[in-house]
Short mmCIF file of N, CA and C and ligand atoms in Angstrom, two decimals:
data_model
loop_
_atom_site.label_atom_id
_atom_site.label_comp_id
_atom_site.label_asym_id
_atom_site.label_seq_id
_atom_site.Cartn_x
_atom_site.Cartn_y
_atom_site.Cartn_z
N MET E 9 5.98 16.91 -30.54
CA MET E 9 7.01 17.28 -29.87
C MET E 9 6.96 17.98 -28.65
N ALA E 10 7.27 17.48 -27.19
CA ALA E 10 7.29 17.58 -26.35
C ALA E 10 8.19 19.31 -25.70
N ASP E 11 7.43 20.30 -25.36
CA ASP E 11 7.96 21.50 -24.89
C ASP E 11 8.28 21.10 -23.11
N ASP E 12 8.48 22.50 -22.57
CA ASP E 12 8.92 22.43 -21.05
C ASP E 12 7.30 22.52 -20.41
N GLY E 13 6.62 22.72 -21.16
CA GLY E 13 4.97 22.86 -20.58
C GLY E 13 4.56 21.41 -20.42
N GLU E 14 5.00 20.48 -21.38
CA GLU E 14 4.63 19.07 -21.28
C GLU E 14 5.30 18.28 -20.31
N ARG E 15 5.92 18.64 -19.71
CA ARG E 15 7.24 17.61 -19.20
C ARG E 15 6.25 17.55 -17.90
N GLU E 16 6.67 15.88 -17.61
CA GLU E 16 6.11 15.23 -16.32
C GLU E 16 6.96 15.23 -15.30
N GLU E 17 6.04 15.39 -14.32
CA GLU E 17 7.50 15.46 -12.64
C GLU E 17 6.60 14.65 -11.84
N HIS E 18 7.53 13.56 -11.64
CA HIS E 18 7.03 12.84 -10.81
C HIS E 18 8.04 13.01 -8.87
N VAL E 19 7.02 12.83 -7.84
CA VAL E 19 7.64 13.56 -6.44
C VAL E 19 8.04 12.17 -6.07
N TYR E 20 8.76 11.40 -5.50
CA TYR E 20 9.13 10.21 -5.12
C TYR E 20 9.92 10.39 -2.93
N LYS E 21 9.53 10.19 -2.08
CA LYS E 21 9.69 10.19 -1.32
C LYS E 21 10.56 8.87 -0.48
N ILE E 22 11.76 9.16 -0.72
CA ILE E 22 13.08 7.85 0.10
C ILE E 22 13.46 7.91 1.29
N LEU E 23 13.74 7.05 1.19
CA LEU E 23 13.83 7.01 3.11
C LEU E 23 15.61 6.46 3.22
N VAL E 24 16.34 6.98 3.71
CA VAL E 24 17.42 6.77 3.87
C VAL E 24 17.79 6.78 5.52
N VAL E 25 18.35 5.30 5.24
CA VAL E 25 18.13 4.58 7.15
C VAL E 25 19.50 3.88 7.33
N GLY E 26 19.78 3.31 8.71
CA GLY E 26 20.99 2.91 8.90
C GLY E 26 21.57 2.97 9.98
N GLU E 27 22.30 2.68 10.85
CA GLU E 27 23.28 2.91 11.93
C GLU E 27 24.10 4.22 11.93
N GLN E 28 24.00 4.58 13.38
CA GLN E 28 24.66 5.90 13.48
C GLN E 28 25.88 5.99 12.85
N GLY E 29 26.03 7.54 12.49
CA GLY E 29 27.68 7.49 11.76
C GLY E 29 27.85 6.82 10.39
N CYS E 30 26.97 6.17 9.54
CA CYS E 30 27.76 4.95 8.69
C CYS E 30 27.45 6.36 7.43
N GLY E 31 27.32 7.56 7.73
CA GLY E 31 27.39 8.28 6.64
C GLY E 31 26.08 8.70 5.48
N LYS E 32 24.89 8.26 6.28
CA LYS E 32 23.67 8.90 5.66
C LYS E 32 23.76 10.69 5.02
N THR E 33 23.89 11.14 6.13
CA THR E 33 23.88 12.72 5.98
C THR E 33 25.01 12.93 4.45
N SER E 34 26.15 12.50 5.08
CA SER E 34 26.89 12.64 4.06
C SER E 34 26.42 12.27 2.95
N PHE E 35 25.90 11.25 2.56
CA PHE E 35 25.83 10.63 1.31
C PHE E 35 24.59 11.38 0.74
N ILE E 36 23.77 12.12 1.32
CA ILE E 36 22.94 12.68 1.03
C ILE E 36 23.78 14.21 0.66
N HIS E 37 24.01 14.64 1.33
CA HIS E 37 24.90 16.32 0.97
C HIS E 37 25.78 16.17 -0.12
N GLN E 38 26.77 15.00 -0.85
CA GLN E 38 27.24 14.41 -1.73
C GLN E 38 26.40 14.39 -2.60
N TYR E 39 25.48 13.58 -2.74
CA TYR E 39 24.33 13.73 -4.07
C TYR E 39 23.40 14.92 -4.36
N VAL E 40 23.43 16.13 -3.16
CA VAL E 40 22.11 16.93 -3.49
C VAL E 40 23.26 17.99 -3.67
N ASN E 41 24.62 18.18 -2.87
CA ASN E 41 25.07 19.68 -2.93
C ASN E 41 26.71 19.39 -3.69
N HIS E 42 26.89 18.47 -3.47
CA HIS E 42 28.16 18.03 -3.97
C HIS E 42 28.98 18.44 -3.63
N THR E 43 29.19 18.63 -1.65
CA THR E 43 29.85 18.86 -0.65
C THR E 43 30.49 17.59 0.31
N PHE E 44 31.38 17.47 1.17
CA PHE E 44 31.27 17.01 2.05
C PHE E 44 32.02 17.08 3.25
N SER E 45 31.79 16.71 4.28
CA SER E 45 32.54 17.32 5.60
C SER E 45 32.62 16.39 6.36
N LYS E 46 33.99 16.51 7.16
CA LYS E 46 34.59 15.65 8.02
C LYS E 46 34.16 15.58 9.44
N THR E 47 33.22 16.43 9.50
CA THR E 47 32.65 16.88 11.25
C THR E 47 31.50 15.98 11.02
N TYR E 48 31.49 15.21 12.34
CA TYR E 48 30.38 14.35 12.90
C TYR E 48 29.28 15.27 13.43
N ARG E 49 28.04 15.12 12.92
CA ARG E 49 27.01 15.91 13.82
C ARG E 49 25.76 14.86 13.84
N ALA E 50 25.15 14.28 14.66
CA ALA E 50 24.21 13.47 14.86
C ALA E 50 23.02 14.05 13.96
N THR E 51 22.26 13.46 13.18
CA THR E 51 20.85 13.73 13.13
C THR E 51 20.13 13.21 14.13
N ILE E 52 19.39 14.71 14.44
CA ILE E 52 18.16 14.33 15.32
C ILE E 52 17.11 14.30 14.94
N GLY E 53 16.65 13.41 15.15
CA GLY E 53 15.08 12.83 14.35
C GLY E 53 15.09 12.59 12.81
N VAL E 54 15.18 13.92 12.08
CA VAL E 54 15.08 13.55 10.70
C VAL E 54 15.42 14.83 10.08
N ASP E 55 16.03 14.55 9.05
CA ASP E 55 15.82 15.87 8.01
C ASP E 55 16.03 15.86 6.72
N PHE E 56 15.74 16.59 6.14
CA PHE E 56 15.51 16.45 4.93
C PHE E 56 15.97 17.25 3.80
N ALA E 57 15.96 16.37 2.27
CA ALA E 57 16.62 17.34 1.43
C ALA E 57 16.09 17.14 -0.03
N LEU E 58 16.19 17.97 -1.19
CA LEU E 58 15.29 17.58 -2.30
C LEU E 58 16.26 17.25 -3.28
N LYS E 59 16.24 16.34 -3.79
CA LYS E 59 17.40 15.80 -5.10
C LYS E 59 16.19 16.48 -6.41
N SER E 60 16.56 16.92 -7.21
CA SER E 60 15.95 17.53 -8.78
C SER E 60 16.77 16.66 -9.93
N LEU E 61 16.01 15.70 -10.38
CA LEU E 61 16.41 14.69 -11.60
C LEU E 61 15.85 14.90 -12.70
N ASN E 62 17.03 15.50 -13.69
CA ASN E 62 16.41 15.74 -15.19
C ASN E 62 16.48 14.49 -15.62
N TRP E 63 15.44 13.36 -15.64
CA TRP E 63 15.17 12.31 -16.17
C TRP E 63 15.58 12.07 -17.74
N ASP E 64 14.62 12.56 -18.39
CA ASP E 64 14.76 12.31 -19.93
C ASP E 64 13.69 13.71 -20.17
N SER E 65 13.86 13.45 -21.81
CA SER E 65 13.07 14.91 -22.51
C SER E 65 11.76 14.91 -21.88
N LYS E 66 11.08 14.17 -21.37
CA LYS E 66 9.35 13.93 -21.19
C LYS E 66 9.51 14.04 -19.39
N THR E 67 10.24 13.87 -18.73
CA THR E 67 10.15 13.44 -17.08
C THR E 67 11.18 14.30 -16.45
N ASN E 68 10.45 14.61 -15.43
CA ASN E 68 11.16 15.81 -14.13
C ASN E 68 11.37 14.65 -13.16
N ILE E 69 11.91 14.29 -12.00
CA ILE E 69 11.54 13.95 -10.75
C ILE E 69 12.05 14.72 -9.77
N ARG E 70 11.84 14.28 -8.72
CA ARG E 70 11.89 15.20 -7.37
C ARG E 70 12.27 14.51 -6.21
N LEU E 71 13.35 13.78 -5.90
CA LEU E 71 13.75 13.17 -4.59
C LEU E 71 13.37 13.49 -3.33
N GLN E 72 12.21 13.56 -2.94
CA GLN E 72 12.60 14.15 -1.20
C GLN E 72 13.26 12.89 -0.21
N LEU E 73 14.60 13.31 -0.37
CA LEU E 73 15.23 12.45 0.55
C LEU E 73 14.81 12.81 2.42
N TRP E 74 14.42 11.64 3.10
CA TRP E 74 14.01 11.38 4.14
C TRP E 74 15.72 10.85 5.18
N ASP E 75 16.24 11.85 5.38
CA ASP E 75 17.53 11.38 6.48
C ASP E 75 17.36 11.26 7.78
N ILE E 76 16.77 9.90 8.32
CA ILE E 76 16.78 9.29 9.38
C ILE E 76 17.86 9.18 10.35
N ALA E 77 17.76 9.63 11.52
CA ALA E 77 18.68 9.46 12.53
C ALA E 77 19.05 7.98 13.02
N GLY E 78 20.21 7.67 12.92
CA GLY E 78 20.39 6.57 13.03
C GLY E 78 20.34 5.86 14.99
N GLN E 79 20.53 7.04 15.75
CA GLN E 79 20.67 6.67 17.24
C GLN E 79 19.41 5.81 17.36
N GLU E 80 19.53 5.00 17.95
CA GLU E 80 18.31 4.02 18.52
C GLU E 80 17.84 4.76 19.60
N ARG E 81 18.14 5.65 20.70
CA ARG E 81 17.15 6.58 21.41
C ARG E 81 16.02 7.56 20.30
N PHE E 82 15.87 7.55 18.91
CA PHE E 82 15.09 8.06 18.23
C PHE E 82 14.26 7.31 17.81
N GLY E 83 14.48 6.11 17.78
CA GLY E 83 14.23 4.37 16.67
C GLY E 83 12.28 4.74 16.99
N HIS E 84 11.76 4.99 18.27
CA HIS E 84 10.53 4.79 18.63
C HIS E 84 9.95 6.12 17.49
N MET E 85 10.38 7.17 17.81
CA MET E 85 9.49 8.10 16.70
C MET E 85 9.75 8.40 15.43
N THR E 86 10.95 7.50 15.12
CA THR E 86 11.82 8.09 13.49
C THR E 86 10.45 6.66 12.74
N ARG E 87 9.90 5.52 13.49
CA ARG E 87 8.94 4.85 12.28
C ARG E 87 7.73 5.55 11.54
N VAL E 88 7.33 6.66 12.16
CA VAL E 88 6.07 7.36 11.66
C VAL E 88 6.62 7.80 10.61
N TYR E 89 7.64 8.21 10.65
CA TYR E 89 8.26 9.11 9.20
C TYR E 89 8.22 7.96 8.11
N TYR E 90 8.16 6.51 8.35
CA TYR E 90 8.15 6.07 6.59
C TYR E 90 7.19 6.27 5.97
N LYS E 91 6.12 6.33 6.38
CA LYS E 91 5.04 6.55 6.30
C LYS E 91 4.68 6.88 4.32
N GLU E 92 4.16 6.01 3.24
CA GLU E 92 4.11 6.80 1.85
C GLU E 92 5.21 7.09 1.23
N ALA E 93 6.56 5.85 1.88
CA ALA E 93 7.99 6.55 0.99
C ALA E 93 7.80 4.84 0.12
N VAL E 94 8.39 5.99 -1.08
CA VAL E 94 8.21 4.73 -2.54
C VAL E 94 9.52 3.93 -2.88
N GLY E 95 10.16 4.28 -1.94
CA GLY E 95 11.85 3.59 -2.15
C GLY E 95 12.85 3.78 -1.02
N ALA E 96 13.84 2.85 -0.82
CA ALA E 96 14.38 3.35 0.29
C ALA E 96 16.12 2.95 0.35
N MET E 97 16.87 3.52 0.69
CA MET E 97 18.09 3.44 1.05
C MET E 97 18.42 2.66 2.08
N VAL E 98 19.35 1.85 2.30
CA VAL E 98 20.07 0.96 3.94
C VAL E 98 21.11 1.48 3.74
N VAL E 99 22.20 2.09 4.34
CA VAL E 99 23.59 2.66 4.39
C VAL E 99 24.20 1.93 5.79
N PHE E 100 25.20 0.80 5.47
CA PHE E 100 26.07 0.85 6.53
C PHE E 100 27.92 1.16 6.05
N ASP E 101 28.48 0.71 7.00
CA ASP E 101 29.85 1.69 7.03
C ASP E 101 30.67 0.16 6.74
N ILE E 102 31.33 0.64 5.65
CA ILE E 102 31.77 -0.59 5.61
C ILE E 102 33.38 -0.78 6.28
N THR E 103 33.49 -0.05 7.23
CA THR E 103 35.00 -0.41 7.77
C THR E 103 33.97 -0.90 9.35
N LYS E 104 32.73 -1.11 9.87
CA LYS E 104 32.25 -1.22 10.39
C LYS E 104 31.64 -2.07 10.78
N GLU E 105 32.00 -3.60 10.98
CA GLU E 105 31.48 -5.27 11.14
C GLU E 105 29.84 -4.82 11.37
N LYS E 106 29.59 -4.29 12.65
CA LYS E 106 28.41 -4.40 13.20
C LYS E 106 27.24 -3.53 12.28
N THR E 107 27.73 -2.40 11.93
CA THR E 107 26.74 -1.69 10.97
C THR E 107 26.11 -2.82 9.80
N LEU E 108 26.58 -3.74 9.69
CA LEU E 108 26.55 -4.62 8.20
C LEU E 108 25.25 -5.41 9.43
N GLN E 109 25.69 -5.87 10.50
CA GLN E 109 25.08 -6.81 11.25
C GLN E 109 23.36 -5.96 11.67
N ALA E 110 23.33 -4.74 11.59
CA ALA E 110 22.21 -3.82 11.76
C ALA E 110 21.28 -3.99 10.44
N VAL E 111 21.87 -4.28 9.65
CA VAL E 111 21.22 -4.12 8.27
C VAL E 111 19.66 -4.95 7.96
N PRO E 112 19.66 -6.44 8.38
CA PRO E 112 18.49 -6.55 8.48
C PRO E 112 17.21 -5.87 9.22
N LYS E 113 17.97 -5.34 10.54
CA LYS E 113 16.81 -4.75 11.40
C LYS E 113 16.70 -3.79 10.83
N TRP E 114 17.06 -2.94 10.30
CA TRP E 114 16.61 -1.64 9.00
C TRP E 114 15.31 -2.09 8.32
N LYS E 115 16.36 -3.26 7.36
CA LYS E 115 15.14 -3.74 5.94
C LYS E 115 13.97 -4.41 6.67
N ASN E 116 13.58 -5.20 8.02
CA ASN E 116 12.73 -5.12 8.90
C ASN E 116 11.67 -4.35 8.80
N ASP E 117 12.60 -2.93 9.32
CA ASP E 117 11.45 -1.75 9.63
C ASP E 117 10.66 -1.30 8.40
N ILE E 118 11.35 -1.25 7.41
CA ILE E 118 10.92 -0.80 6.53
C ILE E 118 9.93 -1.94 5.80
N ASP E 119 9.91 -2.87 6.13
CA ASP E 119 9.16 -3.94 5.43
C ASP E 119 7.94 -4.33 6.22
N ASP E 120 8.03 -3.82 7.82
CA ASP E 120 7.08 -3.77 8.48
C ASP E 120 5.81 -2.60 8.32
N ASN E 121 6.54 -1.27 7.85
CA ASN E 121 6.05 -0.08 7.59
C ASN E 121 5.53 0.05 5.95
N LEU E 122 5.94 -0.70 5.43
CA LEU E 122 5.81 -0.38 3.85
C LEU E 122 5.46 -1.65 2.97
N ASP E 123 4.96 -1.60 1.90
CA ASP E 123 4.31 -2.73 1.09
C ASP E 123 4.89 -2.72 0.15
N ASN E 124 6.35 -3.29 0.40
CA ASN E 124 6.86 -4.25 -0.88
C ASN E 124 7.84 -3.02 -1.67
N ILE E 125 8.36 -2.03 -1.06
CA ILE E 125 8.83 -0.93 -1.71
C ILE E 125 10.62 -1.40 -2.47
N PRO E 126 10.93 -0.60 -3.48
CA PRO E 126 12.51 -0.96 -3.86
C PRO E 126 13.53 -0.41 -2.67
N VAL E 127 14.17 -1.30 -2.32
CA VAL E 127 15.82 -1.06 -1.20
C VAL E 127 16.68 -1.70 -1.97
N VAL E 128 17.73 -0.37 -1.66
CA VAL E 128 19.23 -0.47 -1.99
C VAL E 128 20.07 -0.41 -1.12
N LEU E 129 20.87 -1.54 -0.91
CA LEU E 129 21.95 -1.28 0.21
C LEU E 129 23.38 -1.01 -0.18
N LEU E 130 23.79 0.28 0.54
CA LEU E 130 24.66 1.45 0.49
C LEU E 130 25.93 0.81 1.37
N ALA E 131 27.52 0.15 0.84
CA ALA E 131 28.58 -0.01 1.34
C ALA E 131 29.08 1.03 1.59
N ASN E 132 29.19 2.17 2.57
CA ASN E 132 29.62 3.59 2.06
C ASN E 132 30.94 3.11 2.90
N LYS E 133 31.72 4.47 2.84
CA LYS E 133 33.01 5.02 3.36
C LYS E 133 34.00 4.07 2.66
N CYS E 134 33.70 3.46 1.30
CA CYS E 134 34.75 2.90 0.35
C CYS E 134 36.06 2.79 0.55
N ASP E 135 36.13 4.50 0.45
CA ASP E 135 37.57 5.19 0.19
C ASP E 135 38.36 4.80 1.57
N LEU E 136 37.51 3.85 2.26
CA LEU E 136 38.92 3.80 3.55
C LEU E 136 38.86 2.00 3.63
N ALA E 137 38.31 1.51 2.72
CA ALA E 137 38.16 0.22 2.78
C ALA E 137 39.79 -0.86 2.30
N GLU E 138 40.00 -1.70 2.66
CA GLU E 138 41.69 -1.86 2.40
C GLU E 138 41.10 -3.18 1.49
N GLN E 139 40.43 -3.83 1.30
CA GLN E 139 39.90 -4.59 -0.04
C GLN E 139 38.32 -4.63 -0.48
N PRO E 140 38.06 -4.62 -1.55
CA PRO E 140 36.77 -4.82 -1.75
C PRO E 140 35.89 -5.96 -1.17
N LEU E 141 34.51 -5.72 -0.96
CA LEU E 141 33.72 -6.36 -0.27
C LEU E 141 33.91 -7.61 -1.38
N ASP E 142 33.41 -9.07 -0.81
CA ASP E 142 33.02 -10.28 -1.59
C ASP E 142 31.85 -9.54 -1.81
N LYS E 143 31.98 -10.13 -3.44
CA LYS E 143 30.60 -9.68 -4.30
C LYS E 143 29.66 -11.23 -4.18
N ALA E 144 30.16 -12.49 -3.65
CA ALA E 144 29.13 -13.54 -3.81
C ALA E 144 28.44 -13.81 -2.66
N TYR E 145 29.40 -13.03 -1.92
CA TYR E 145 28.95 -13.11 -0.35
C TYR E 145 27.24 -11.93 -0.10
N MET E 146 27.87 -10.83 -0.92
CA MET E 146 26.99 -9.56 -0.65
C MET E 146 25.55 -9.89 -1.96
N GLU E 147 26.01 -10.52 -3.04
CA GLU E 147 25.06 -10.95 -3.77
C GLU E 147 23.96 -11.72 -2.96
N GLN E 148 24.32 -12.55 -2.13
CA GLN E 148 23.65 -13.65 -1.33
C GLN E 148 22.88 -13.12 -0.41
N PHE E 149 24.13 -11.83 0.20
CA PHE E 149 23.01 -11.02 1.58
C PHE E 149 22.05 -10.47 0.98
N CYS E 150 21.69 -9.91 -0.50
CA CYS E 150 20.97 -8.71 -0.94
C CYS E 150 19.47 -9.61 -1.28
N LYS E 151 20.04 -11.25 -1.63
CA LYS E 151 18.85 -12.05 -2.16
C LYS E 151 18.24 -12.69 -0.74
N GLU E 152 18.76 -12.68 0.47
CA GLU E 152 18.15 -13.06 1.55
C GLU E 152 17.29 -12.48 2.35
N ASN E 153 17.97 -10.94 2.14
CA ASN E 153 17.66 -9.96 2.51
C ASN E 153 16.35 -8.77 1.75
N GLY E 154 16.34 -9.51 0.44
CA GLY E 154 15.57 -8.44 -0.23
C GLY E 154 15.56 -7.03 -0.86
N PHE E 155 16.91 -7.10 -0.71
CA PHE E 155 17.63 -5.92 -1.55
C PHE E 155 17.51 -5.92 -3.19
N ILE E 156 17.32 -4.74 -3.69
CA ILE E 156 17.19 -4.73 -5.27
C ILE E 156 18.67 -4.77 -5.60
N GLY E 157 19.60 -4.88 -4.74
CA GLY E 157 21.30 -4.39 -5.07
C GLY E 157 21.93 -3.56 -4.26
N TRP E 158 23.19 -4.02 -4.37
CA TRP E 158 24.00 -2.80 -3.22
C TRP E 158 25.17 -2.58 -4.41
N PHE E 159 25.49 -1.20 -3.69
CA PHE E 159 26.80 0.12 -4.33
C PHE E 159 27.74 -0.78 -3.26
N GLU E 160 28.91 -0.15 -3.53
CA GLU E 160 30.18 0.33 -2.74
C GLU E 160 29.91 1.57 -3.21
N THR E 161 29.64 2.49 -1.89
CA THR E 161 29.77 4.01 -2.18
C THR E 161 31.30 5.15 -1.30
N SER E 162 31.22 6.46 -1.59
CA SER E 162 31.63 6.66 -0.90
C SER E 162 31.08 8.67 -0.67
N ALA E 163 30.45 8.69 0.10
CA ALA E 163 30.10 10.20 0.56
C ALA E 163 31.25 11.39 0.55
N LYS E 164 32.44 10.70 0.62
CA LYS E 164 33.83 11.50 0.55
C LYS E 164 34.23 11.57 -0.61
N ASP E 165 34.49 10.46 -1.25
CA ASP E 165 35.00 10.72 -2.82
C ASP E 165 34.08 10.74 -4.15
N ASN E 166 32.84 10.75 -3.85
CA ASN E 166 31.70 10.78 -4.67
C ASN E 166 31.69 9.67 -5.71
N ILE E 167 31.84 8.70 -5.10
CA ILE E 167 32.05 7.07 -5.59
C ILE E 167 30.62 6.02 -5.44
N ASN E 168 29.71 6.72 -7.03
CA ASN E 168 28.52 5.72 -6.89
C ASN E 168 27.60 6.47 -6.04
N VAL E 169 27.59 7.80 -5.87
CA VAL E 169 26.60 8.38 -5.41
C VAL E 169 25.39 8.62 -6.33
N ASP E 170 25.75 8.93 -7.56
CA ASP E 170 24.61 8.68 -8.50
C ASP E 170 24.29 8.04 -9.06
N GLU E 171 24.94 6.92 -8.93
CA GLU E 171 24.63 5.53 -9.89
C GLU E 171 23.15 4.99 -8.81
N SER E 172 24.00 4.99 -7.65
CA SER E 172 22.74 4.24 -6.77
C SER E 172 21.72 4.75 -6.52
N GLY E 173 21.45 6.26 -6.22
CA GLY E 173 20.48 7.04 -6.84
C GLY E 173 19.79 6.41 -8.22
N HIS E 174 19.96 6.86 -9.27
CA HIS E 174 19.22 6.40 -10.86
C HIS E 174 19.29 5.14 -10.00
N TYR E 175 19.88 4.04 -9.96
CA TYR E 175 19.46 2.30 -9.84
C TYR E 175 17.93 2.48 -9.02
N LEU E 176 17.69 3.27 -7.79
CA LEU E 176 16.71 3.16 -7.51
C LEU E 176 15.90 3.74 -8.05
N VAL E 177 15.78 4.96 -8.53
CA VAL E 177 14.63 5.59 -9.53
C VAL E 177 14.40 4.20 -10.55
N GLU E 178 15.30 4.02 -11.35
CA GLU E 178 15.05 2.48 -12.02
C GLU E 178 14.15 1.89 -11.61
N HIS E 179 14.15 1.69 -10.89
CA HIS E 179 13.03 0.27 -9.91
C HIS E 179 11.60 0.92 -10.04
N ILE E 180 11.84 2.07 -9.07
CA ILE E 180 10.30 2.94 -9.05
C ILE E 180 9.69 2.83 -9.94
N LEU E 181 10.20 3.98 -11.10
CA LEU E 181 9.50 3.79 -12.25
C LEU E 181 9.03 2.56 -13.04
N ASN E 182 9.90 1.89 -13.21
CA ASN E 182 9.22 0.18 -13.39
C ASN E 182 7.86 0.09 -12.78
N ARG E 183 7.36 0.40 -11.74
CA ARG E 183 6.35 0.19 -11.35
C ARG E 183 5.43 0.90 -11.01
N ASP E 184 5.57 2.19 -11.49
CA ASP E 184 4.47 3.43 -11.56
C ASP E 184 3.48 2.79 -12.73
P1 LIG K 19 23.48 9.42 12.14
O1 LIG K 19 22.77 11.31 11.75
O2 LIG K 19 23.85 9.59 13.50
O3 LIG K 19 22.64 8.64 12.11
O4 LIG K 19 24.91 9.70 11.06
P2 LIG K 19 24.91 9.48 9.63
O5 LIG K 19 24.73 7.96 9.67
O6 LIG K 19 24.40 10.60 8.99
O7 LIG K 19 26.40 9.93 9.55
P3 LIG K 19 27.12 11.41 9.25
O8 LIG K 19 26.96 11.38 7.35
O9 LIG K 19 27.08 12.21 10.22
O10 LIG K 19 28.74 10.92 9.01
C1 LIG K 19 29.44 10.08 10.33
C2 LIG K 19 30.84 10.47 9.83
O11 LIG K 19 31.08 10.00 8.59
C3 LIG K 19 31.27 11.75 9.55
O12 LIG K 19 32.33 12.39 10.63
C4 LIG K 19 31.88 11.71 8.00
O13 LIG K 19 32.68 12.92 8.00
C5 LIG K 19 32.50 10.44 7.69
N1 LIG K 19 31.49 9.60 6.72
C6 LIG K 19 30.58 9.96 6.06
N2 LIG K 19 30.92 9.41 4.97
C7 LIG K 19 31.82 8.82 4.77
C8 LIG K 19 32.99 8.17 3.62
O14 LIG K 19 32.47 8.05 2.55
N3 LIG K 19 34.07 8.35 3.83
C9 LIG K 19 34.74 8.54 4.71
N4 LIG K 19 35.77 8.73 5.08
N5 LIG K 19 34.06 9.57 5.83
C10 LIG K 19 32.65 9.25 5.87
MG1 LIG K 20 22.76 11.64 9.57
#
């Protein structure tokens, strides 16, 4: 029988990227601290957060979440932060078409810097959406751009936040 002393611990570096203001920092704060703020403060360069998951009776998982600034003027410096990540989230704002159009650019950045890591797509601010996204369109978009899957999320109302983290970790574990 495993006791605490025998628990395995995995530490995974996860990138969170996407256009300015799409809700990356808010998503992470909801995931880690269960809080939400309406006030927008742009991330400068990069921020960090740690999420511990009691995965199963034998496994602890610690996610190092790297919250990358969306602002273009930080673009050149932030690529260096991608190194050694084992998973990523690309976030867009469901109410701003332009942030979805920018998703392939963020995905290419990941693919240019890392060797085929699992990446999940998050359609954030779904609490503001007038109608759900077209599932067939999103599935095709994921296929074409090499995402493992997508979720409609709300950092505000805590919708699919744990679920998308769990989904990404499952894919990371399947590769170990
Ligand atoms: P950068 O750091 O500039 O790249 O932005 P970001 O992607 O980290 O965005 P941030 O989390 O700072 O959120 C931007 C604004 O959107 C803030 O005013 C948040 O309160 C708001 N916001 C984020 N997520 C949600 C959400 O799920 N629903 C709603 N209604 N507002 C959200
Ligand atoms: Mg931010």
